[in-house]
GROMACS .gro file of C-alpha atoms in nm:
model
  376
    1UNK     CA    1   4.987   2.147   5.598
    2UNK     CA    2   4.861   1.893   5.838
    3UNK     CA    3   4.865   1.575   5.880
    4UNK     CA    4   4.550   1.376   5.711
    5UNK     CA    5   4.367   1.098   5.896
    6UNK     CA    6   4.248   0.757   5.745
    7UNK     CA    7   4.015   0.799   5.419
    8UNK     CA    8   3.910   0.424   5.413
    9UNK     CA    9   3.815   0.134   5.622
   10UNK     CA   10   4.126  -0.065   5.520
   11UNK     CA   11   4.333   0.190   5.610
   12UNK     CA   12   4.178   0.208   6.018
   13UNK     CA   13   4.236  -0.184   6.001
   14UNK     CA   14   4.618  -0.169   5.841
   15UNK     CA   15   4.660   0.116   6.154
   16UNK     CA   16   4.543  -0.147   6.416
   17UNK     CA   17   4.744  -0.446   6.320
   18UNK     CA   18   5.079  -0.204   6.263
   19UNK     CA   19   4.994  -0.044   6.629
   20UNK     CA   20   4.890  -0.423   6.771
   21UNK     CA   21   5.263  -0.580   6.600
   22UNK     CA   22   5.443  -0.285   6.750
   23UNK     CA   23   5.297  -0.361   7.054
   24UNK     CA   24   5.362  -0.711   7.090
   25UNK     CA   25   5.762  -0.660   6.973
   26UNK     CA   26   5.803  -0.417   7.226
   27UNK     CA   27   5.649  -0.662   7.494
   28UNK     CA   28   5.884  -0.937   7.365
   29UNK     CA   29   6.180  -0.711   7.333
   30UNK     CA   30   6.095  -0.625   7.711
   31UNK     CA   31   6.102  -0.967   7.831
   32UNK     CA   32   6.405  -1.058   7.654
   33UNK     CA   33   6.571  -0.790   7.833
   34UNK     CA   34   6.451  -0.841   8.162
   35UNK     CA   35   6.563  -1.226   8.122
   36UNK     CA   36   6.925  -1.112   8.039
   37UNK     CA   37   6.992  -0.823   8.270
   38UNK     CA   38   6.721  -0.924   8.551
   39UNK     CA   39   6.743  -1.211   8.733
   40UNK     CA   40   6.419  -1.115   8.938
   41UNK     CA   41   6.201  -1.171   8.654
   42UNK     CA   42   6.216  -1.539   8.741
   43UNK     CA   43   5.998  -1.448   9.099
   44UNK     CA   44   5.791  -1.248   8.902
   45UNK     CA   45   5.716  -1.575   8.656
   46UNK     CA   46   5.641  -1.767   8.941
   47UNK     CA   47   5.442  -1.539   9.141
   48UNK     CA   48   5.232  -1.468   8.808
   49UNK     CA   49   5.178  -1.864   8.776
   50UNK     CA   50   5.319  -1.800   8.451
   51UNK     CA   51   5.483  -2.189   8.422
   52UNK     CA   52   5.596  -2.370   8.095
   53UNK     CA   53   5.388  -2.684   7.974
   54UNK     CA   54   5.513  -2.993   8.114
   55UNK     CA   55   5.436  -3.125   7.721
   56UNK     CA   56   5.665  -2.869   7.609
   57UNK     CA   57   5.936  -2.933   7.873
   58UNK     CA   58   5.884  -3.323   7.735
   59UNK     CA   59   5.924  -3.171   7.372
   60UNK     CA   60   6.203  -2.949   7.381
   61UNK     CA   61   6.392  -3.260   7.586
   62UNK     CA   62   6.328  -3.545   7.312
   63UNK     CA   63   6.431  -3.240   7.033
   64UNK     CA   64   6.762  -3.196   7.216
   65UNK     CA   65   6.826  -3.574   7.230
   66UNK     CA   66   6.772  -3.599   6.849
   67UNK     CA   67   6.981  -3.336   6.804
   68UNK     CA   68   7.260  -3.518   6.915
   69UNK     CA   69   7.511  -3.510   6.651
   70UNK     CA   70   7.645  -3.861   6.575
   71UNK     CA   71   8.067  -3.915   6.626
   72UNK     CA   72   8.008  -4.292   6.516
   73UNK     CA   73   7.855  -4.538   6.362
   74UNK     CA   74   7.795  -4.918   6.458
   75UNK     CA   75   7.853  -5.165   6.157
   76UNK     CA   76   7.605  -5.465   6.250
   77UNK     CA   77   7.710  -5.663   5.985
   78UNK     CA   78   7.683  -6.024   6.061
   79UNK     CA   79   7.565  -5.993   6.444
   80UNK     CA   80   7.224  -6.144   6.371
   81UNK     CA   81   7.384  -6.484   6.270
   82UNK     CA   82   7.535  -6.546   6.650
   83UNK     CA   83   7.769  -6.848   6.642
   84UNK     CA   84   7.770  -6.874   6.222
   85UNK     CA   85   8.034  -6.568   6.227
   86UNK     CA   86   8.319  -6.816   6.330
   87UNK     CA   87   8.242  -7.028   6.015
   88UNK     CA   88   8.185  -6.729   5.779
   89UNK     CA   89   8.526  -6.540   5.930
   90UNK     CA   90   8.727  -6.853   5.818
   91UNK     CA   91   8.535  -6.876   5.455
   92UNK     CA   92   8.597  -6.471   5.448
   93UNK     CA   93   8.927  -6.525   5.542
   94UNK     CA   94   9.009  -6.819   5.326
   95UNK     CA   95   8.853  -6.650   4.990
   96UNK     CA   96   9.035  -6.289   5.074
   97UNK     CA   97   9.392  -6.435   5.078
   98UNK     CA   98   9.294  -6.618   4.766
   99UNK     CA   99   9.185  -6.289   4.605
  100UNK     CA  100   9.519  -6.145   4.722
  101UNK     CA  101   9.716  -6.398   4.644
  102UNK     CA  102   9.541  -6.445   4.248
  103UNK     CA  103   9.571  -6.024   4.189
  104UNK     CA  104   9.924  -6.053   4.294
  105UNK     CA  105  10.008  -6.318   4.088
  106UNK     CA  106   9.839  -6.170   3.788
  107UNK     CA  107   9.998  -5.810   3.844
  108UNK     CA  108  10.350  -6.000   3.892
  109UNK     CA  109  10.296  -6.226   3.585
  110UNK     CA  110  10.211  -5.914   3.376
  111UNK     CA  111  10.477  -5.722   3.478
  112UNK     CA  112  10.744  -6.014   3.405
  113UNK     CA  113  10.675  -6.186   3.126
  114UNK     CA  114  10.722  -5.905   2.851
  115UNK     CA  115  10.460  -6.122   2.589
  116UNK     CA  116  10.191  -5.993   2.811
  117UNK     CA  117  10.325  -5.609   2.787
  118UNK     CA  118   9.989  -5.528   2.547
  119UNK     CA  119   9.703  -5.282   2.587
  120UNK     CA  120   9.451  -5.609   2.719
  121UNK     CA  121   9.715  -5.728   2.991
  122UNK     CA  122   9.778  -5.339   3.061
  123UNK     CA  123   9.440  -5.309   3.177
  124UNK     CA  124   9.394  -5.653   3.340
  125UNK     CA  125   9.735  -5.546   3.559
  126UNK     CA  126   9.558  -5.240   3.676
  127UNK     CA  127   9.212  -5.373   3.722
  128UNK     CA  128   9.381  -5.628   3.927
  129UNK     CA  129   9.574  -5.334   4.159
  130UNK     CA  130   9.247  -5.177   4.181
  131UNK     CA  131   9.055  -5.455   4.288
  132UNK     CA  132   9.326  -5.566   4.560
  133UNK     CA  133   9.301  -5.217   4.722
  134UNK     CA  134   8.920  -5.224   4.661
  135UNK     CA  135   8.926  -5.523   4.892
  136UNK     CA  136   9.152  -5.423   5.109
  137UNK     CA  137   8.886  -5.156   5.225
  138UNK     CA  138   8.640  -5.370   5.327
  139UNK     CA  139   8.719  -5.694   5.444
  140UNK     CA  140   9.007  -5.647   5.701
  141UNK     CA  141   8.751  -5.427   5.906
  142UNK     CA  142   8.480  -5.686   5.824
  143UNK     CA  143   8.664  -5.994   5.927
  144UNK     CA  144   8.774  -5.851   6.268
  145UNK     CA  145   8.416  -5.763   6.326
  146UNK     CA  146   8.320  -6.094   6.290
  147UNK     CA  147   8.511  -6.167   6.590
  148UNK     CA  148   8.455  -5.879   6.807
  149UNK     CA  149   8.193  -5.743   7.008
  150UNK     CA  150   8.260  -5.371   6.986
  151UNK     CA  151   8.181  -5.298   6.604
  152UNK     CA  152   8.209  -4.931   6.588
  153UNK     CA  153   8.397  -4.676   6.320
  154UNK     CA  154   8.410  -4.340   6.377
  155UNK     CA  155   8.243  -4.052   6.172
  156UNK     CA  156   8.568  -3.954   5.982
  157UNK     CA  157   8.689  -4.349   5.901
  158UNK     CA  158   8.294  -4.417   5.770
  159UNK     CA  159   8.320  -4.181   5.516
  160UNK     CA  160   8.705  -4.222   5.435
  161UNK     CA  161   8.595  -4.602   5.390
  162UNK     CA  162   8.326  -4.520   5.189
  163UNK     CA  163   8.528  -4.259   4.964
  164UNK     CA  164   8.814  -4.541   4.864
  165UNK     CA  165   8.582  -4.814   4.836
  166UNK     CA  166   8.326  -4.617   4.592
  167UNK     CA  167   8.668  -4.492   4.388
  168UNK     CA  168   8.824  -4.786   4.349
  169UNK     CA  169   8.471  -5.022   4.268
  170UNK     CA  170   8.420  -4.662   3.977
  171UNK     CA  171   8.782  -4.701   3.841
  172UNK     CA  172   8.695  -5.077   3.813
  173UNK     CA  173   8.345  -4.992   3.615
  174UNK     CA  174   8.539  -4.755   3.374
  175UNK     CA  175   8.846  -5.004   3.337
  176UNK     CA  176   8.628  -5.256   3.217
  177UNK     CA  177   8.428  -5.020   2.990
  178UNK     CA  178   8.788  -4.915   2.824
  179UNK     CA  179   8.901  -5.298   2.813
  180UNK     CA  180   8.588  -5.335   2.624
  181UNK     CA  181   8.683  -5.070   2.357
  182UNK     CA  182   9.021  -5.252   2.358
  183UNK     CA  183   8.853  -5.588   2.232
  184UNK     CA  184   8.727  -5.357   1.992
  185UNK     CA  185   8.967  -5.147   1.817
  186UNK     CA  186   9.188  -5.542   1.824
  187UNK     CA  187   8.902  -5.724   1.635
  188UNK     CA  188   8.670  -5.472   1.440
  189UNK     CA  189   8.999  -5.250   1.336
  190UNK     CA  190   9.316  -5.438   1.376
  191UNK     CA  191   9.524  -5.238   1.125
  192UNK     CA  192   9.459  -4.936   1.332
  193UNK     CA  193   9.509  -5.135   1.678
  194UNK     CA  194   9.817  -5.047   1.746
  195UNK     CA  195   9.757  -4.639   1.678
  196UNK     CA  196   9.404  -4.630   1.829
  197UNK     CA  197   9.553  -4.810   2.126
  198UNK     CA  198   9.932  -4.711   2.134
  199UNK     CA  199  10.102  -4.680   2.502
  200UNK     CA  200  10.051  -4.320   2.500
  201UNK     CA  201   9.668  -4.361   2.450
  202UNK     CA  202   9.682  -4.634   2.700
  203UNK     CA  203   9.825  -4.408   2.964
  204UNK     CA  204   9.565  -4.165   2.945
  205UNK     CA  205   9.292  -4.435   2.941
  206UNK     CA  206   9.376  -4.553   3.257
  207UNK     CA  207   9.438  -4.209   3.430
  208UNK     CA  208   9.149  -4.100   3.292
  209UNK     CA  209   8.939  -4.374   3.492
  210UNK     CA  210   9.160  -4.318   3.787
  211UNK     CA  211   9.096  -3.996   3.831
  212UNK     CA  212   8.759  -3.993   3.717
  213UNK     CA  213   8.640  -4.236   3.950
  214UNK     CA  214   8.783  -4.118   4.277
  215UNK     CA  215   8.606  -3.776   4.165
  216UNK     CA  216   8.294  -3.962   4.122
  217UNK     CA  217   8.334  -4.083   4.443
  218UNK     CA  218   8.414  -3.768   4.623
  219UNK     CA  219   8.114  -3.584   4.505
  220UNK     CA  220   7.893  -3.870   4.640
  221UNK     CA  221   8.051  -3.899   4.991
  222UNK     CA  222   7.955  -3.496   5.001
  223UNK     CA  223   7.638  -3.581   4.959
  224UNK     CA  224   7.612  -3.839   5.180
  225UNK     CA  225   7.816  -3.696   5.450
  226UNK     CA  226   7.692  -3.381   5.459
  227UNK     CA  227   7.377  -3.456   5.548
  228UNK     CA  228   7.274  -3.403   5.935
  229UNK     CA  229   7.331  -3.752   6.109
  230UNK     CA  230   7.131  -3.733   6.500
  231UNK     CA  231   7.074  -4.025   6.754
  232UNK     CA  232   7.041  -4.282   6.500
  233UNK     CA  233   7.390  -4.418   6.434
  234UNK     CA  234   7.341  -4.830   6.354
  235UNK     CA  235   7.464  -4.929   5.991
  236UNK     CA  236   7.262  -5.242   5.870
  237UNK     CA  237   7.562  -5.338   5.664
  238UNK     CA  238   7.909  -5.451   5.745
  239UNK     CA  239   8.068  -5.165   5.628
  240UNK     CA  240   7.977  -4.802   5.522
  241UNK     CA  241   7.786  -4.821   5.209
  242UNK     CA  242   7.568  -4.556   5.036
  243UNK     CA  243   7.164  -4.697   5.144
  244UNK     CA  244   7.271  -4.811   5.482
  245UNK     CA  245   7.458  -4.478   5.584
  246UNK     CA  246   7.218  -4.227   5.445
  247UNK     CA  247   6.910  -4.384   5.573
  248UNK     CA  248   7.038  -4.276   5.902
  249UNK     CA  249   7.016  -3.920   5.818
  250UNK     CA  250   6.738  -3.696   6.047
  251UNK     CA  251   6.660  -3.461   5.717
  252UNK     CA  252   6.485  -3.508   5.331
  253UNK     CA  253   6.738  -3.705   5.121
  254UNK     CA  254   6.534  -3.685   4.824
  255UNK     CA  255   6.768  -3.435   4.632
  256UNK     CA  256   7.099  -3.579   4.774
  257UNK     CA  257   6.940  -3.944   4.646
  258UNK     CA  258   6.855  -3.824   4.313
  259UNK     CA  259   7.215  -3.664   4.264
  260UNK     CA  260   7.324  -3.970   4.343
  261UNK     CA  261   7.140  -4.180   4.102
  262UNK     CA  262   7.271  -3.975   3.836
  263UNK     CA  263   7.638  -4.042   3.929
  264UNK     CA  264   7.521  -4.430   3.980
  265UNK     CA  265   7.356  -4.372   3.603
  266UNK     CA  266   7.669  -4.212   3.466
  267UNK     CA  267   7.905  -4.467   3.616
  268UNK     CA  268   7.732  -4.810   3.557
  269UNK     CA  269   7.478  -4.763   3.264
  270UNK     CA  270   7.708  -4.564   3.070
  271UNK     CA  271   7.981  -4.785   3.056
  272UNK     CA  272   7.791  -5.055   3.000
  273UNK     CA  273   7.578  -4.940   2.753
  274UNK     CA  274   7.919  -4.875   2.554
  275UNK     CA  275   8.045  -5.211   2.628
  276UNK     CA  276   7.676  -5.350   2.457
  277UNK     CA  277   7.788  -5.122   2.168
  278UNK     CA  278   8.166  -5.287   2.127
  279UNK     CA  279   7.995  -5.644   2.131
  280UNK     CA  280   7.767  -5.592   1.875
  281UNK     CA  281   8.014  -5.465   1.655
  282UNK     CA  282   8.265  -5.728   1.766
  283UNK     CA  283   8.005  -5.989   1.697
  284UNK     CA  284   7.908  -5.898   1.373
  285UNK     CA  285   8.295  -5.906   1.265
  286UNK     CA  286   8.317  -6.268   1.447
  287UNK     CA  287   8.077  -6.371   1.236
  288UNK     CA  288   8.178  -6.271   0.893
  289UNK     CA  289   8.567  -6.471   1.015
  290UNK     CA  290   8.504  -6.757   0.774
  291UNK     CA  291   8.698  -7.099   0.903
  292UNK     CA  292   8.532  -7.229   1.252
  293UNK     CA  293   8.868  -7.182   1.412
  294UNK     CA  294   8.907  -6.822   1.375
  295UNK     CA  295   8.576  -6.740   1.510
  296UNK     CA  296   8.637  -6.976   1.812
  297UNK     CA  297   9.030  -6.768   1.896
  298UNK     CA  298   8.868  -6.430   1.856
  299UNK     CA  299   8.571  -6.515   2.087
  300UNK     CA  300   8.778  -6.653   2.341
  301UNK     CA  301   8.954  -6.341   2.445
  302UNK     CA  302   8.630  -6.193   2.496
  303UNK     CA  303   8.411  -6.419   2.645
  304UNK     CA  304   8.705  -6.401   2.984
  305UNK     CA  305   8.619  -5.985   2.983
  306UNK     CA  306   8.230  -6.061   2.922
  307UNK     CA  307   8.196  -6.270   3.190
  308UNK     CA  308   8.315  -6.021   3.485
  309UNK     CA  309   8.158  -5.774   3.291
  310UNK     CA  310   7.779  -5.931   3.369
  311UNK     CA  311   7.873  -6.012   3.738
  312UNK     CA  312   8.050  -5.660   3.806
  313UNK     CA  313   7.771  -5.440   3.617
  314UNK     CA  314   7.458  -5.665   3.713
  315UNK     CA  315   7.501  -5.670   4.100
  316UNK     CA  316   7.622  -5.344   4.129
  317UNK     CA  317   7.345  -5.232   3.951
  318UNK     CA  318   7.094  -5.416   4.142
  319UNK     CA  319   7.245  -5.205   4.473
  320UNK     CA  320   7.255  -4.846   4.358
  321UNK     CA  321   7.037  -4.799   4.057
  322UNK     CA  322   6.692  -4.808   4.314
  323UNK     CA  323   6.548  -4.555   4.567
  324UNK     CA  324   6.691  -4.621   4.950
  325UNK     CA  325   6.336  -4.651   5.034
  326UNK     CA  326   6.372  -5.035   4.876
  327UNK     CA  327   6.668  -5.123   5.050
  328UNK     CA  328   6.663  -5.480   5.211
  329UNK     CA  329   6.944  -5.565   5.443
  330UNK     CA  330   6.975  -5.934   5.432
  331UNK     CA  331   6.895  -6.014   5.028
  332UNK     CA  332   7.098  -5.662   4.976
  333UNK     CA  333   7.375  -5.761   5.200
  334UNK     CA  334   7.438  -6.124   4.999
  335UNK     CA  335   7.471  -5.951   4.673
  336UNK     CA  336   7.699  -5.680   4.793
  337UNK     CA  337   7.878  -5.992   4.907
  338UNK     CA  338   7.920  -6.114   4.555
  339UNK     CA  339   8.055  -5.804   4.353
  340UNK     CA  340   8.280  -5.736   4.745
  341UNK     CA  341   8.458  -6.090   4.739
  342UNK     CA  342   8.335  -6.303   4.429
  343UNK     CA  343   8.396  -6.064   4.167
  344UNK     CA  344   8.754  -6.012   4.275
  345UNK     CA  345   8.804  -6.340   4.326
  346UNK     CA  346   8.650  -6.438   4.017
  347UNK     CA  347   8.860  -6.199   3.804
  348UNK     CA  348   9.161  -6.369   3.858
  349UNK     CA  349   9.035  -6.684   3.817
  350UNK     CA  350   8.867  -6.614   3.528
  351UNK     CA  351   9.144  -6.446   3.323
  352UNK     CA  352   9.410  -6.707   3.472
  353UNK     CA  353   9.215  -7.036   3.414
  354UNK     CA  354   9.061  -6.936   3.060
  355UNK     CA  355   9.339  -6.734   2.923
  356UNK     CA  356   9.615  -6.942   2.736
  357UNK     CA  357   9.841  -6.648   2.774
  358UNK     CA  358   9.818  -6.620   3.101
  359UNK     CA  359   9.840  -6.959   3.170
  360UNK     CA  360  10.161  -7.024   2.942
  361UNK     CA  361  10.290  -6.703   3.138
  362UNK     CA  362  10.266  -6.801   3.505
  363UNK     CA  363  10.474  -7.125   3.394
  364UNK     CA  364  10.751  -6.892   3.202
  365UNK     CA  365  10.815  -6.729   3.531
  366UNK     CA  366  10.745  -7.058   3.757
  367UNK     CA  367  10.999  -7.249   3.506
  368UNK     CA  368  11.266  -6.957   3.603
  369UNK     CA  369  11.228  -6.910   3.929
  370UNK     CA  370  11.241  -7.296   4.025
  371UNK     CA  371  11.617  -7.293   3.728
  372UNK     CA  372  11.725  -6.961   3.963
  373UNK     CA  373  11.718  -7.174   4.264
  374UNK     CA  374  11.859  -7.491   4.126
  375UNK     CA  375  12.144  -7.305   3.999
  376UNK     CA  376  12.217  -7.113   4.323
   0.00000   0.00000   0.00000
């Protein structure tokens, strides 16, 4: 039987183009071989006149520059205020040793004095360990850029920063959601307190935020970080921070952003929303306390928790609950400020100057440390 020829017009034109690709393939496969085992093809170019573009010479130049995979980044944190970083390295430095030196002293109080060993001072003796560390992160590399020229990190330390500072700032945002279920289960169900809150629960409670917010914050640091980073490398920021970093990237961030304003949702509305949830209830049971007195006692040991709550949840939400696009480096910068160095520093401050307890406690152990050295 022979072979039958083309019935239809479509079929001559589907012929031509097959024939025409074949063509040009074997032309290109050709060339690519007489560029790899010929080095005489280059005369023949240039006899032929067959030059590249300058334009595309200019092109494929700039595209190789941009390609240039970044191996740091440079923190400008402060450099736009000249001669003002002296001052602001001795406030820094003045209100981070206070910060230290508060945490400490609540952490060693707690651990001492064994009125304090309760589920409410549990929690305030890690959120105080967390918060120490959390500052420790950023403000040692801060305050010696203050006073130095060269202000780099390198690619690995960025995102290593970024990874403890994001887990320990998410353990803080659970902690205080938990210490707000522990105000609670002590006012709206006090019979059951020590059950719904026993050490063994307790334990768990605080591993669970632990653990839960350094996973949080390894998931985002993927996302950030494994993004393509090219030529661009300078951080508006003074230290490696979500908007800053990821602006920087030379791809589409939309997806990675989006993934990462669900974690922001899951980790700060969340927890707040819950903590809304335990005041109205605890609230409502204030209210119904009949003598004046009662009300006033059972409000105090909240209002110490409420108030970090509101500076904590409302700048940090400010930050990270909004597109990158909005970012603005100076106004953004002074709030990340507050919940870096005024939160911490206002958590001991808060819990130490309006807390009986605490107060009472630090002059227990005072009281028997000056007896110890009077009677040595």
């Amino acid at each position: 039987m022979g072979i039958r020829g083309p019935e239809k017009l479509e079929d001559y034109f589907t012929l031509f183009v097959c024939d025409h690709v074949i063509t040009v393939f074997s032309k290109v496969e050709d060339r690519i071989r007489n560029r790899e085992g010929d080095a005489t093809s280059l005369d023949l170019k240039k006899e032929e006149g067959d030059h590249e573009p300058e334009a595309a010479k200019n092109w494929k130049k700039v595209l190789a520059e941009n390609l240039t995979m970044v191996t740091e980044f440079l923190l400008l944190g402060f450099s736009s205020l000249g001669e003002i970083q002296l001052a602001l390295f001795v406030v820094f430095l003045f209100l981070y040793l206070v910060i230290l030196s508060g945490n400490v002293t609540i952490v060693s109080v707690i651990r001492l004095d064994k009125s304090l060993h309760t589920p409410m001072y549990f929690f305030l003796g890690i959120l105080s360990t967390s918060e120490t560390f959390y500052t420790f992160v950023i403000l040692p590399k801060m305050l010696i850029n203050l006073l130095s020229v060269a202000r780099t990190i390198s690619f690995t330390c960025c995102a290593t920063q970024m990874f403890f500072f994001l887990g320990f700032a998410i353990t803080n945002c659970l902690l205080l959601g938990v210490m707000g279920y522990d105000r609670y289960a002590a006012i709206c169900h006090p019979l059951h307190y020590p059950i719904l809150m026993s050490w063994q629960v307790c334990g768990k409670l605080g591993a669970t935020c632990g653990i839960g917010g350094f996973l949080a914050s390894l998931t985002v640091v993927y996302l950030v970080f494994s993004l393509p980073f090219c030529s661009a490398n300078k951080v508006n920021h003074y230290f490696c921070d979500i908007s800053p970093v990821i602006r920087l990237a030379c791809t589409n961030t939309d997806v990675h952003e989006f993934v990462i304003f669900i974690c922001g949702v899951l980790v700060l509305v969340v927890p707040f929303l819950f903590i809304c949830v335990s005041y109205i209830c605890i609230l409502r049971t204030i209210l119904k306390i009949p003598s004046a007195e009662g009300r006033r006692k059972a409000f105090s040991t909240c209002a110490s928790h409420l108030t970090v709550v509101i500076v904590h949840y409302g700048c940090a939400s400010y930050i990270y609950l909004r597109p990158t696009a909005n970012y603005v480096s100076n106004k953004d910068r002074l709030v990340t400020v507050t919940y870096t160095i005024v939160t911490p520093l206002l958590n001991p401050m808060v819990y130490s100057l309006r807390n009986k307890d605490v107060q009472v406690a630090i002059r227990k152990v005072l009281g028997k440390k000056g007896s110890l050295k009077l009677y040595n």
